[in-house]
Coordinates of C-alpha atoms in Angstrom, one line a residue:
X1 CA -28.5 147.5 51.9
X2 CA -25.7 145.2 50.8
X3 CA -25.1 143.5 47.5
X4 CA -22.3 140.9 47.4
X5 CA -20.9 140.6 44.1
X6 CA -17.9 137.7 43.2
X7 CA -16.5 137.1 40.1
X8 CA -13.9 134.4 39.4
X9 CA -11.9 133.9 35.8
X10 CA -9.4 131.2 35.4
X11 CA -7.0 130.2 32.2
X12 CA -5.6 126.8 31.8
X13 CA -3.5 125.1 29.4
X14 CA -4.3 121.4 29.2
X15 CA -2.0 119.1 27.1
X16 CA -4.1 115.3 26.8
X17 CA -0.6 113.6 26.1
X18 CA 1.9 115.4 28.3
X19 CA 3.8 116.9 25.0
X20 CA 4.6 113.5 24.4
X21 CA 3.6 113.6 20.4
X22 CA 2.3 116.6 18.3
X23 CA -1.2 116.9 19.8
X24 CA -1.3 120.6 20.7
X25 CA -2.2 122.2 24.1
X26 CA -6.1 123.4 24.3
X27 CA -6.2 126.7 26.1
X28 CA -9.6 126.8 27.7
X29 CA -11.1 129.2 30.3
X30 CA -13.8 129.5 32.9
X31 CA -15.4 132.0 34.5
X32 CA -18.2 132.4 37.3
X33 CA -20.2 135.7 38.5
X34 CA -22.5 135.9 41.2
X35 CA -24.3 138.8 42.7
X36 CA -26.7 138.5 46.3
X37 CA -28.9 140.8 47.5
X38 CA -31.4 140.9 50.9
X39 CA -34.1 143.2 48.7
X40 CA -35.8 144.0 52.1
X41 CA -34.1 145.3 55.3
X42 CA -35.9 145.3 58.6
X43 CA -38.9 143.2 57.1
X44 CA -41.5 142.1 59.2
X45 CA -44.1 139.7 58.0
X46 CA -47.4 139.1 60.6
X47 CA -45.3 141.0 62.8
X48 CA -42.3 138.3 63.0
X49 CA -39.1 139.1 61.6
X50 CA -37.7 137.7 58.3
X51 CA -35.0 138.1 56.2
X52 CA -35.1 136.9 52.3
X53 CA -31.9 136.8 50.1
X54 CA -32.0 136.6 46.1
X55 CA -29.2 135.9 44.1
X56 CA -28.0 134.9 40.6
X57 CA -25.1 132.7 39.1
X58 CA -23.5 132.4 36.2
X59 CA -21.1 130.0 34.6
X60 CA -19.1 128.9 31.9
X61 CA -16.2 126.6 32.1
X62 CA -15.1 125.3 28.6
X63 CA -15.3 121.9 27.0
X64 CA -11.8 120.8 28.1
X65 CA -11.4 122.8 30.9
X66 CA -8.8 121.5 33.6
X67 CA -7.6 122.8 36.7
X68 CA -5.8 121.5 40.1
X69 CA -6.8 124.2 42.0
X70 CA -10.6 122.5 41.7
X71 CA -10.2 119.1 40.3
X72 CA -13.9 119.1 40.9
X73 CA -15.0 121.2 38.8
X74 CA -17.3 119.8 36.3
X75 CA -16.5 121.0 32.6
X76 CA -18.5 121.5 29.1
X77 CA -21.3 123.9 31.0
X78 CA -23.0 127.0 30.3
X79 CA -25.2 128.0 33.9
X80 CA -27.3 130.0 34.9
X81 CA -28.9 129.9 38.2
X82 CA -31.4 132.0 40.2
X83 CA -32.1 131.6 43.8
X84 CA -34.1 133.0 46.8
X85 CA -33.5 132.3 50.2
X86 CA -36.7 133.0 53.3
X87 CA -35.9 133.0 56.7
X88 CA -38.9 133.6 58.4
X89 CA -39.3 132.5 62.5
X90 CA -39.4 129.1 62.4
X91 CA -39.5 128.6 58.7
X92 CA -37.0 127.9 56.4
X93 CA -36.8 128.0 52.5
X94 CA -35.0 127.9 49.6
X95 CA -36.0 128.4 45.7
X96 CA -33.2 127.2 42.7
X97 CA -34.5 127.5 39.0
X98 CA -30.8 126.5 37.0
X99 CA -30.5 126.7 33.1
X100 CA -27.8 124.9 31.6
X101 CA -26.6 123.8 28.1
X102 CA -23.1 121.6 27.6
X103 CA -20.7 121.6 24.2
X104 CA -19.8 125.1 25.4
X105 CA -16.9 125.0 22.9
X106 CA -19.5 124.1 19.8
X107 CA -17.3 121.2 18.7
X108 CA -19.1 119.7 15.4
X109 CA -19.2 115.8 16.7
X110 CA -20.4 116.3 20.1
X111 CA -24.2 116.8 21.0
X112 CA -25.4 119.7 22.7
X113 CA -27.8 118.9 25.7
X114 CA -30.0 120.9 27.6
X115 CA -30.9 120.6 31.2
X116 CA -33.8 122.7 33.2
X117 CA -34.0 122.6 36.5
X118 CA -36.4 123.7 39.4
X119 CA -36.5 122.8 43.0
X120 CA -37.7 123.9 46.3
X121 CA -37.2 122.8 50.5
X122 CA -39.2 124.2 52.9
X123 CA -38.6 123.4 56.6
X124 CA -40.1 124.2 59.6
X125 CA -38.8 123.5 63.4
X126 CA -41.1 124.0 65.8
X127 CA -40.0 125.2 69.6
X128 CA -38.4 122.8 71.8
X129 CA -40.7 120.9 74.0
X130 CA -41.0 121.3 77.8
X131 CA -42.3 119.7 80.9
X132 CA -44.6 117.0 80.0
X133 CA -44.4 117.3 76.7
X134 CA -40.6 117.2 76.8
X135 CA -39.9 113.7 75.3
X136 CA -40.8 114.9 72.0
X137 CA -37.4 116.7 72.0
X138 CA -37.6 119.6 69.4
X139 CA -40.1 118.5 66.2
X140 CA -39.4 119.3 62.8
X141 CA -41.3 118.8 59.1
X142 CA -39.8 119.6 55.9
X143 CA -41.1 119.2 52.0
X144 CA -38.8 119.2 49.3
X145 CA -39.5 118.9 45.2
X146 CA -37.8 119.1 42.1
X147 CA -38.2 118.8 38.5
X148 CA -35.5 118.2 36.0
X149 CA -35.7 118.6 32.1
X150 CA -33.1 117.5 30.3
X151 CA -33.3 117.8 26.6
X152 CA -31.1 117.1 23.2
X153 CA -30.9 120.9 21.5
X154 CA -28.7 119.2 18.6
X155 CA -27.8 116.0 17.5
X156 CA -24.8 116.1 14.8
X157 CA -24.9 113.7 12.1
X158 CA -23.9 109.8 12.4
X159 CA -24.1 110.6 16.2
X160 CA -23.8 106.9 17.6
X161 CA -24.4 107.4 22.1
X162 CA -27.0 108.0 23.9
X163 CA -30.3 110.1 23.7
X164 CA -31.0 112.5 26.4
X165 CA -34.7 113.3 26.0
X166 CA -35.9 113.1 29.9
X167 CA -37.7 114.4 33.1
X168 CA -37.7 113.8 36.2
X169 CA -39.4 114.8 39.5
X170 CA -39.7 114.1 42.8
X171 CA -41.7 115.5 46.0
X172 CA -40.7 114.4 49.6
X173 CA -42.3 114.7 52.8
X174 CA -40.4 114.3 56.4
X175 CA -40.3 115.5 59.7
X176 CA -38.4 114.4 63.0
X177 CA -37.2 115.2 66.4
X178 CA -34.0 116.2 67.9
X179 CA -32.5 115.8 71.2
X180 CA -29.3 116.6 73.4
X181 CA -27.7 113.7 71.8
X182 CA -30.0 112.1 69.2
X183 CA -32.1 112.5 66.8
X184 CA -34.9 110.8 64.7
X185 CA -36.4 111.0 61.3
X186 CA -38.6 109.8 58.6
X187 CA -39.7 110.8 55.3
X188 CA -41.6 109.7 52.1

């Protein structure tokens, strides 16, 4: 069995005026680690093959975090993410559940927000169509969701902007067809 593992740490030094006055450089860091697994190998499920992946993610890339090797790169985020991955015949899927949190730095005047996330996509594409049946090219259907929390953890005092106090969700349906050179779609 294989297990990928990736981990990534860069260092910047980020100077807001260009050293034009005495505002100091802000050394700031970020970091990522992943690790993937497929748990199962050679797995067979009502006697068709399938493969399923699992992963994790995490991340931290500081408050004032710069870089222009990945200009980007969103900043201010603490993330963790978990994932699985089915590939199964003609069925597809995927499974994100993310936890994140911003004012990674702590910094007195700026709120700290919270955002949980969930969402899944299923698809399934069903076998090209033949003889008579062949002008409905190769069908398709997918359903996707998500649900999004995002929350104020703390609010410092005489705090002025915006509250973040929200959820959101969404389901879709679709399907289609595809052909040699075109394809359709719809979804609601």
């Amino acid at each position: 069995r294989r297990v990928v593992m990736r981990g990534e740490y860069a260092h910047a030094l980020y100077d807001i005026d260009g050293g034009l006055t005495s505002v100091s450089e802000d050394a700031s860091d970020a970091i990522s680690l992943s690790i993937e697994s497929p748990p199962f190998e050679s797995l067979l499920l009502m006697d068709k093959s399938a493969d399923i992946v699992v992963g994790a993610r995490y991340e931290r890339i500081d408050t004032f975090f710069q870089s222009l090797a990945n200009e980007g790169l969103a900043s201010d985020r603490d993330a963790l993410v978990a994932y699985a991955s089915l590939y199964w015949g003609a069925l597809s899927g995927n499974l994100q559940i993310l936890h994140e949190t911003n004012n990674v730095d702590n910094l007195e005047s700026a709120p700290t927000d919270r955002l949980r996330n969930a969402s899944l996509n299923l698809s399934y594409s069903f076998d090209p169509q033949t003889g008579s049946q062949s002008w409905l090219g190769t069908p398709y259907l997918k359903f996707s969701s998500f649900v999004a929390d995002l929350d104020r953890m703390d609010t410092p005092d005489g705090y002025t902007g915006f509250d973040t106090n929200s959820v959101s969700d969404s389901i879709t349906f679709g399907g289609g067809s595809n052909y040699t050179n075109w394809y359709w779609s719809a979804s609601h």
